[in-house]
Amino acid sequence: MSKTPLWLKILAQGSAGLVLAFLCLPILAVIPASFNKASFIALPPLAYSSRWYEAFIADAEWRNALLASLHVAVIATLVAVVFGTAAAMGLHRADGRWRSLLTGLFLAPMIVPVIVTAVAVYRSALDVGLSGTPVGLGLAHALLALPFVVINVGIALRGVEENWLRAAAGLGAGPWTIFRTVTLPNITPGIVAGAIFSFITSFDEVVVAVFLAGYANKTLPVKIWESIRLEFTPVVAVAATLMIILAVVLFALAQFLTKSAGRRTA
Amino acid sequence: MKRRHIETLLLLAPAVIFLGLAFVAPLARLFSLAFTDEAGMFSTFSTLIDSEVYRRVMVNTFLVAFAVALITVLLAWPVAYILTRLKGFWFAFALYGVLFPFWISVLVRTFSWMILLERNGPLNRFLINIGITDKPLSLLFNDTGVMIGMVHVLLPYAILPLYGAMLRIDQRLLLASDGLGAGLFDTFRRIYFPLCLPGLVGGATFVFLLSLGFFITPALLGGSNAITLSMLIASFINDRLAWSLAAAGSLILLVIVLALLAVTARFLPFGKGVYAR
């Protein structure tokens, strides 16, 4: 295929363009929908207004949902980052069979269908009285976020040369000093990326949250989930737009950090 | 040497204990419920398998997952191909086009489709305007809506492994085939396609596995007209408090997923960083 014929080129680019448009454009539909003036969703809106943004801010239920989401996401991120970073370092040092076995365990929450995890965790949370609490949901989300931390920190650890550690040890540094002065500065971008992925994973998560959130602790996705099924007003589009903005900002940040880290280790 | 082992163990212990208590134990506890129904040890499974309704749900889940895997692979092909051809700005543009949807919550994306596919929504109005149909099509609350939404969510999972496979193809093989007199079609059929196959199978399997357990998208876009296994599991708990049936359904779903995974594991792109989200 050294000389790709023109028709094939046009066909490939045209159809790829269409597929990419299919991937990206529909997501943006909620943004104009959130600026509807009417009390129902019309697309494109017949008249524009920001009244549903005001309604979102004025409504204590939506505000509380946003706060509950942030609360749960912070718990999930802290737990996933601390356990995940330590686990990634442990995996990096473990050898052979243990390594692949434990990697399988750490990535398992990614493989088990989330509905199965949700039902299982819900049942046990009921048993121990953690259902309907921010801590219960935060721990469940930490479970789903853990693989992202293990993967991201694991990748970052490959950039830490064994020689640096030996040099530090040779100069008399203890394990904690070595971690603090050599390992940690070099894997920080990986940890931060893992933290951002954890935060977004928790912030976006619906399935486990629908079961575990309970009445008093509804997160933003749970509130959206319920509102979609009850009413179809533009305030849901406002909440969805806020989620898009947050995700784009956080991922841009993650991309930026991993890029700058890549440049440094390269 | 000994000290190093202890350190490694201490690093791994918190995560292992956490996963044991918060993941493995709850799964074991749930699955035990599947075998402790009053009606007998395997009664839950026979209930699921004997019932015409539940059988239809399972068949429907498989059919939808299969269709979604097929459609995603077809749509993934041109995008993966141009990713290997583009450079610089346009490459970044196309790559971010694939990654952008990855970043957005599945719930938000599904909600977008609900707005677009509505009876009087933009898509139906467009179709009427260009004369494809004269009355609105029902695109929502049936398998059509579910498949559109699921293809949209899962497409990046098919594009990335296929792109990876295409990238690894040695371009000189294509030149050699060309130089030896093979036509474009022959080169594609005998060289290019077989070399893409691992990425293709990997992506399709991944999409199929994820489709089987999908919950949000079918629940919102399909509703009660297109029930999948995961929706059935949720309704056992929410509507009927039938924990043992939910447990049996969960176990069936997990066993199917793990069995498929064992067969196709070597094609799957785990831990390659592409899925670092």
XYZ file of C-alpha atoms in Angstrom:
543
model
C 0.000 0.000 0.000
C 2.865 2.296 -0.822
C 0.738 4.283 -3.204
C -2.618 4.500 -1.483
C -5.127 5.369 -4.190
C -6.907 8.673 -3.809
C -10.386 7.163 -3.487
C -9.254 5.007 -0.584
C -7.691 7.985 1.157
C -10.880 10.020 0.800
C -13.024 7.092 1.908
C -10.872 6.445 4.995
C -10.648 10.087 6.029
C -14.307 10.755 5.349
C -15.601 7.799 7.320
C -13.109 8.372 10.148
C -14.253 11.987 10.332
C -17.865 10.859 10.581
C -17.079 8.343 13.326
C -15.107 10.944 15.294
C -18.026 13.353 14.976
C -20.318 10.589 16.252
C -17.959 10.103 19.208
C -17.615 13.725 20.258
C -20.537 15.872 19.137
C -23.467 14.094 20.843
C -21.825 14.616 24.248
C -22.009 18.358 23.758
C -25.799 18.288 23.269
C -26.357 18.783 27.009
C -24.630 22.169 26.945
C -27.172 24.042 24.775
C -29.912 22.010 26.474
C -28.850 23.478 29.829
C -29.503 27.035 28.566
C -33.166 26.390 27.801
C -35.604 29.046 28.881
C -38.586 26.697 28.779
C -39.276 24.246 31.576
C -38.745 21.296 29.227
C -35.722 20.312 27.185
C -35.901 21.510 23.588
C -32.902 21.198 21.315
C -31.983 23.672 19.999
C -33.667 25.774 22.698
C -36.485 28.048 21.559
C -35.136 30.763 23.840
C -31.947 30.903 25.873
C -31.572 31.754 29.551
C -29.463 30.871 32.548
C -32.479 30.349 34.784
C -31.778 26.647 35.255
C -28.280 27.422 36.502
C -29.892 29.709 39.063
C -32.387 26.964 39.874
C -29.525 24.480 40.354
C -27.732 26.796 42.781
C -30.931 27.689 44.626
C -32.001 24.075 45.127
C -30.571 22.634 48.358
C -30.934 19.071 47.059
C -28.678 19.697 44.051
C -26.202 21.651 46.153
C -26.066 18.878 48.737
C -25.623 16.292 45.979
C -22.631 18.204 44.636
C -21.146 18.444 48.131
C -21.788 14.755 48.827
C -20.013 13.863 45.559
C -16.981 15.940 46.501
C -16.931 14.465 50.011
C -17.099 10.867 48.748
C -14.554 11.529 45.984
C -12.038 12.948 48.487
C -12.353 9.859 50.729
C -12.054 7.514 47.748
C -9.033 9.381 46.367
C -7.164 9.414 49.683
C -7.695 5.700 50.302
C -6.926 4.672 46.717
C -3.789 6.826 46.492
C -2.269 5.686 49.796
C -3.016 1.977 49.324
C -2.433 2.044 45.574
C 0.938 3.789 45.727
C 2.238 1.427 48.387
C 0.895 -1.529 46.402
C 2.529 -0.346 43.175
C 5.868 -0.027 44.972
C 5.420 -3.456 46.503
C 4.596 -4.947 43.094
C 7.624 -3.261 41.582
C 9.872 -5.048 44.083
C 8.030 -8.362 44.235
C 9.217 -11.082 41.928
C 7.780 -13.410 39.337
C 4.733 -15.379 40.317
C 3.661 -13.158 43.214
C 3.844 -10.163 40.986
C 1.441 -11.475 38.334
C -0.893 -12.984 40.919
C -1.170 -9.740 42.881
C -1.426 -7.623 39.733
C -4.428 -9.758 38.862
C -5.938 -9.094 42.281
C -5.298 -5.344 42.102
C -6.811 -5.043 38.622
C -9.761 -7.344 39.407
C -12.166 -4.508 40.337
C -11.750 -3.341 36.733
C -12.698 -6.746 35.333
C -15.611 -7.815 37.520
C -18.787 -6.250 36.045
C -19.601 -3.203 38.121
C -23.174 -4.358 38.777
C -21.779 -7.477 40.469
C -19.388 -5.411 42.585
C -22.203 -3.008 43.427
C -24.595 -5.708 44.602
C -21.889 -7.523 46.590
C -20.605 -4.391 48.295
C -24.160 -3.200 48.987
C -24.989 -6.449 50.766
C -21.887 -6.337 52.964
C -22.333 -2.626 53.656
C -25.847 -3.394 54.896
C -24.430 -6.129 57.135
C -21.842 -3.868 58.782
C -23.932 -0.684 58.821
C -21.853 1.290 56.286
C -24.641 1.616 53.726
C -25.857 5.172 53.227
C -22.716 6.725 54.738
C -20.095 8.780 52.884
C -17.367 6.504 54.284
C -19.062 3.359 52.949
C -19.464 4.813 49.465
C -15.986 6.344 49.578
C -14.429 2.953 50.385
C -16.434 1.269 47.622
C -15.248 3.899 45.158
C -11.673 3.496 46.371
C -12.003 -0.126 45.301
C -12.865 0.901 41.747
C -10.194 3.616 41.708
C -7.360 1.455 43.078
C -6.411 -0.095 39.684
C -5.852 3.343 38.136
C -3.447 4.317 40.905
C -1.591 0.992 40.722
C -1.223 1.322 36.921
C -0.176 4.986 36.898
C 2.289 4.723 39.775
C 3.581 1.445 38.303
C 4.381 3.211 35.027
C 6.070 6.066 36.902
C 8.185 3.598 38.919
C 9.705 2.231 35.727
C 11.380 5.616 35.351
C 13.188 5.265 38.688
C 16.565 3.676 38.065
C 17.715 0.940 40.395
C 21.158 2.586 40.388
C 19.885 5.770 42.010
C 18.464 3.743 44.873
C 21.728 1.833 45.264
C 23.700 5.073 45.162
C 21.482 6.582 47.852
C 21.805 3.449 49.995
C 25.564 3.439 49.445
C 25.705 7.021 50.711
C 24.075 5.815 53.915
C 20.418 6.758 53.404
C 17.791 4.616 55.111
C 14.742 3.258 53.253
C 12.485 6.122 54.346
C 15.032 8.773 53.315
C 15.524 7.040 49.973
C 11.770 7.012 49.415
C 11.397 10.654 50.367
C 14.336 12.049 48.446
C 14.695 9.749 45.423
C 11.574 7.686 44.724
C 8.824 10.092 45.703
C 9.949 13.120 43.664
C 10.230 10.899 40.606
C 6.838 9.209 40.932
C 4.869 12.286 42.034
C 3.430 12.881 38.529
C 2.205 9.267 38.496
C 0.651 9.648 41.924
C -1.039 12.888 40.935
C -2.362 11.350 37.718
C -3.625 8.362 39.735
C -5.264 10.747 42.200
C -6.998 12.652 39.415
C -8.272 9.424 37.804
C -9.460 8.239 41.230
C -11.287 11.467 41.859
C -13.032 11.379 38.486
C -13.831 7.664 38.825
C -15.584 8.347 42.117
C -17.170 11.603 40.990
C -18.657 9.994 37.848
C -19.657 6.654 39.372
C -23.363 5.798 39.380
C -23.977 2.072 39.716
C -22.434 1.447 43.131
C -23.652 4.849 44.303
C -27.265 4.123 43.346
C -27.214 1.173 45.741
C -24.995 2.553 48.501
C -25.734 6.270 48.624
C -28.943 6.009 50.628
C -31.346 8.864 51.058
C -29.214 11.317 52.990
C -26.044 10.913 50.995
C -27.114 11.205 47.343
C -24.207 12.080 45.088
C -24.583 14.220 41.979
C -24.769 11.231 39.573
C -27.386 9.558 41.784
C -29.435 12.756 41.835
C -29.097 13.003 38.028
C -30.063 9.331 37.678
C -33.197 9.847 39.759
C -34.129 13.137 38.119
C -33.853 11.695 34.597
C -36.405 9.082 35.505
C -38.800 11.434 37.299
C -38.735 14.685 35.344
C -36.926 15.750 32.243
C -36.138 19.394 33.044
C -33.110 21.389 31.898
C -31.723 21.422 35.455
C -30.454 17.881 34.778
C -28.625 19.265 31.752
C -27.046 21.883 34.018
C -25.745 19.155 36.333
C -24.480 17.165 33.327
C -22.723 20.246 31.938
C -20.996 20.818 35.270
C -19.779 17.204 35.232
C -18.373 17.656 31.704
C -16.539 20.837 32.698
C -15.022 19.222 35.791
C -13.919 16.125 33.845
C -12.307 18.153 31.050
C -10.435 20.400 33.493
C -9.135 17.478 35.573
C -8.082 15.418 32.568
C -6.345 18.352 30.940
C -4.451 18.676 34.210
C -3.605 14.957 34.249
C -2.421 15.063 30.633
C -0.294 18.102 31.350
C 1.305 16.490 34.393
C 2.049 13.133 32.746
C 3.447 14.949 29.684
C 5.802 17.104 31.710
C 6.865 14.031 33.692
C 7.536 12.128 30.459
C 9.770 14.935 29.279
C 11.773 14.809 32.474
C 12.376 11.074 32.555
C 13.063 10.853 28.819
C 17.710 -9.584 51.733
C 15.339 -10.602 54.504
C 14.646 -7.003 55.415
C 13.779 -6.225 51.797
C 11.147 -8.984 51.807
C 9.528 -7.593 54.922
C 9.426 -4.122 53.392
C 7.816 -5.465 50.224
C 5.263 -7.301 52.304
C 4.445 -4.182 54.308
C 3.959 -2.194 51.134
C 1.560 -4.745 49.670
C -0.334 -5.554 52.854
C -2.692 -2.536 53.127
C -4.046 -2.919 49.585
C -4.321 -6.697 49.861
C -6.188 -6.476 53.176
C -8.418 -3.702 51.838
C -9.291 -5.702 48.706
C -9.830 -8.814 50.805
C -12.263 -7.116 53.168
C -14.007 -4.740 50.771
C -14.031 -6.791 47.574
C -13.242 -10.505 47.856
C -15.212 -11.107 51.071
C -18.331 -9.254 49.830
C -18.216 -11.209 46.560
C -17.893 -14.495 48.456
C -20.692 -13.459 50.805
C -22.945 -12.554 47.867
C -22.276 -15.774 45.991
C -22.938 -17.830 49.098
C -26.463 -16.390 49.030
C -27.014 -18.009 45.634
C -26.720 -21.469 47.206
C -28.644 -20.859 50.427
C -32.161 -20.421 49.104
C -34.822 -22.206 51.194
C -36.006 -24.162 48.159
C -32.721 -26.022 47.797
C -29.081 -25.492 46.964
C -29.389 -24.951 43.227
C -32.976 -23.773 43.147
C -32.001 -20.208 42.250
C -30.175 -21.350 39.139
C -33.013 -23.585 38.028
C -35.450 -20.692 38.556
C -33.321 -18.496 36.309
C -32.846 -21.119 33.635
C -36.366 -22.570 33.601
C -38.153 -19.255 33.346
C -38.994 -18.209 29.813
C -38.722 -14.510 30.775
C -35.266 -14.803 32.336
C -34.001 -16.919 29.459
C -35.136 -14.223 27.059
C -33.311 -11.571 29.092
C -30.093 -13.581 28.892
C -30.431 -14.194 25.166
C -31.191 -10.505 24.641
C -28.118 -9.516 26.679
C -25.937 -11.716 24.491
C -27.469 -10.547 21.232
C -27.090 -6.874 22.137
C -23.489 -7.420 23.295
C -22.687 -9.292 20.088
C -24.250 -6.627 17.864
C -22.489 -3.861 19.775
C -19.114 -5.629 19.460
C -19.638 -6.103 15.719
C -20.701 -2.509 15.067
C -17.914 -1.003 17.195
C -15.273 -3.012 15.349
C -16.608 -1.868 11.977
C -16.685 1.774 13.077
C -13.295 1.492 14.778
C -11.584 0.421 11.569
C -11.371 3.762 9.670
C -10.445 5.713 12.806
C -7.671 3.292 13.803
C -6.396 3.357 10.214
C -6.171 7.133 9.884
C -4.528 7.343 13.319
C -1.626 5.358 11.831
C -1.464 7.713 8.820
C -1.878 11.135 10.394
C 0.961 13.212 11.822
C 1.354 16.294 13.972
C -1.703 18.426 14.626
C -4.223 16.212 12.854
C -2.951 13.128 14.682
C -3.381 14.845 18.054
C -6.778 16.115 16.926
C -7.994 12.612 16.007
C -6.455 10.991 19.093
C -8.093 13.484 21.429
C -11.315 12.920 19.516
C -11.078 9.256 20.570
C -10.008 10.016 24.155
C -12.400 12.891 24.894
C -15.499 10.667 25.275
C -13.451 8.418 27.606
C -13.246 11.292 30.034
C -16.940 12.038 30.231
C -19.226 10.210 32.632
C -21.261 7.409 31.042
C -24.349 8.826 32.718
C -23.853 12.218 31.066
C -23.268 10.623 27.664
C -26.371 8.474 28.019
C -28.407 11.509 29.039
C -27.189 13.319 25.914
C -28.478 10.476 23.785
C -31.825 10.623 25.544
C -32.144 14.256 24.464
C -31.022 13.506 20.911
C -33.100 10.379 20.322
C -36.369 11.679 21.764
C -39.511 11.310 19.723
C -39.532 15.023 18.888
C -35.788 15.363 19.360
C -33.218 16.775 16.946
C -32.381 13.472 15.248
C -35.985 12.651 14.404
C -36.619 16.205 13.146
C -33.507 15.967 10.985
C -34.597 12.641 9.527
C -38.030 14.050 8.725
C -36.558 17.200 7.194
C -34.316 15.326 4.792
C -37.202 13.064 3.913
C -35.905 9.708 5.194
C -39.089 9.187 7.185
C -42.352 11.086 7.463
C -43.217 10.250 11.035
C -40.816 10.138 14.009
C -38.998 6.828 14.502
C -38.992 5.332 17.969
C -35.276 5.368 18.749
C -35.596 5.381 22.520
C -36.694 2.730 25.019
C -35.865 -0.191 22.726
C -32.825 -2.139 21.505
C -32.011 0.513 18.873
C -31.484 3.168 21.538
C -29.480 0.786 23.724
C -27.188 -0.152 20.860
C -26.594 3.458 19.756
C -25.706 4.444 23.316
C -23.512 1.411 23.992
C -21.631 1.678 20.705
C -20.947 5.302 21.536
C -19.610 4.508 25.008
C -17.557 1.466 24.000
C -16.119 2.557 20.656
C -12.829 3.890 22.084
C -12.190 0.460 23.643
C -12.249 -1.036 20.146
C -10.275 1.736 18.428
C -7.229 1.740 20.710
C -6.226 -1.972 20.489
C -6.846 -1.975 16.741
C -4.704 1.137 16.363
C -2.002 -0.600 18.420
C -2.049 -3.629 16.122
C -1.967 -1.505 12.960
C 0.940 0.502 14.332
C 3.021 -2.632 14.831
C 2.634 -3.728 11.200
C 5.914 -3.466 9.327
C 5.188 -1.208 6.352
C 7.851 -3.023 4.313
C 5.634 -6.106 4.250
C 3.048 -4.088 2.358
C 5.691 -2.731 -0.009
C 6.990 -6.256 -0.601
C 3.490 -7.511 -1.345
C 2.977 -4.605 -3.695
C 6.338 -5.206 -5.378
C 5.553 -8.876 -5.873
C 2.516 -7.854 -7.893
C -0.333 -8.292 -5.410
C -3.229 -5.893 -5.895
C -4.545 -3.661 -3.180
C -7.274 -6.096 -2.216
C -4.949 -9.098 -2.103
C -2.440 -7.226 0.049
C -5.234 -6.271 2.400
C -6.725 -9.744 2.557
C -3.502 -11.715 2.882
C -1.131 -9.371 4.717
C -2.783 -6.364 6.342
C -5.968 -7.931 7.690
C -4.339 -11.012 9.315
C -1.827 -8.743 11.039
C -4.628 -6.538 12.383
C -6.489 -9.551 13.686
C -5.066 -9.638 17.248
C -6.072 -6.010 17.808
C -9.428 -6.644 16.205
C -10.201 -9.708 18.326
C -8.857 -7.989 21.446
C -11.004 -4.919 20.949
C -14.110 -6.901 20.034
C -13.761 -9.185 23.066
C -13.188 -6.257 25.379
C -16.295 -4.502 24.063
C -18.315 -7.719 24.279
C -17.276 -8.318 27.894
C -18.045 -4.760 28.924
C -21.396 -4.891 27.114
C -22.484 -7.996 29.016
C -22.276 -6.173 32.345
C -23.551 -2.790 31.156
C -26.165 -1.251 33.382
C -26.695 2.502 33.094
C -26.992 2.819 29.341
C -29.481 -0.037 28.807
C -31.468 1.001 31.885
C -31.936 4.559 30.625
C -32.081 4.052 26.859
C -33.829 0.695 26.803
C -36.096 0.827 29.799
C -38.461 -2.023 30.419
C -38.583 -2.961 26.714
C -34.973 -4.078 26.497
C -34.009 -5.685 29.786
C -30.460 -6.960 30.173
C -28.986 -9.313 32.756
C -27.547 -6.470 34.836
C -30.943 -4.717 34.930
C -32.531 -7.985 35.992
C -30.022 -8.340 38.854
C -30.759 -4.781 40.010
C -34.501 -5.340 39.856
C -34.253 -8.557 41.887
C -32.912 -6.418 44.715
C -34.761 -3.129 44.299
C -38.182 -4.461 43.388
C -38.329 -7.900 44.966
C -35.607 -8.080 47.616
C -34.766 -11.451 46.065
C -31.124 -11.556 47.143
C -30.575 -15.199 46.286
C -31.740 -14.672 42.693
C -29.616 -11.529 42.376
C -26.659 -13.508 43.699
C -27.227 -16.335 41.237
C -27.565 -13.861 38.343
C -24.357 -12.104 39.422
C -22.508 -15.392 39.636
C -23.658 -16.410 36.150
C -22.557 -13.047 34.738
C -19.166 -13.198 36.429
C -18.499 -16.793 35.377
C -19.308 -15.981 31.749
C -17.045 -12.931 31.811
C -14.156 -14.819 33.432
C -14.518 -17.772 31.052
C -14.417 -15.483 28.007
C -11.499 -13.645 29.540
C -9.530 -16.856 30.070
C -9.999 -17.802 26.420
C -9.034 -14.414 25.028
C -6.674 -13.042 27.683
C -3.672 -12.957 25.378
C -5.429 -10.532 23.044
C -6.416 -8.092 25.734
C -4.482 -4.907 26.370
C -4.432 -4.891 30.168
C -1.783 -2.851 31.871
C -0.448 -1.316 28.697
C -1.148 2.186 29.876
C -3.648 2.972 27.144
C -6.293 2.117 29.685
C -4.588 4.083 32.391
C -7.949 5.588 33.074
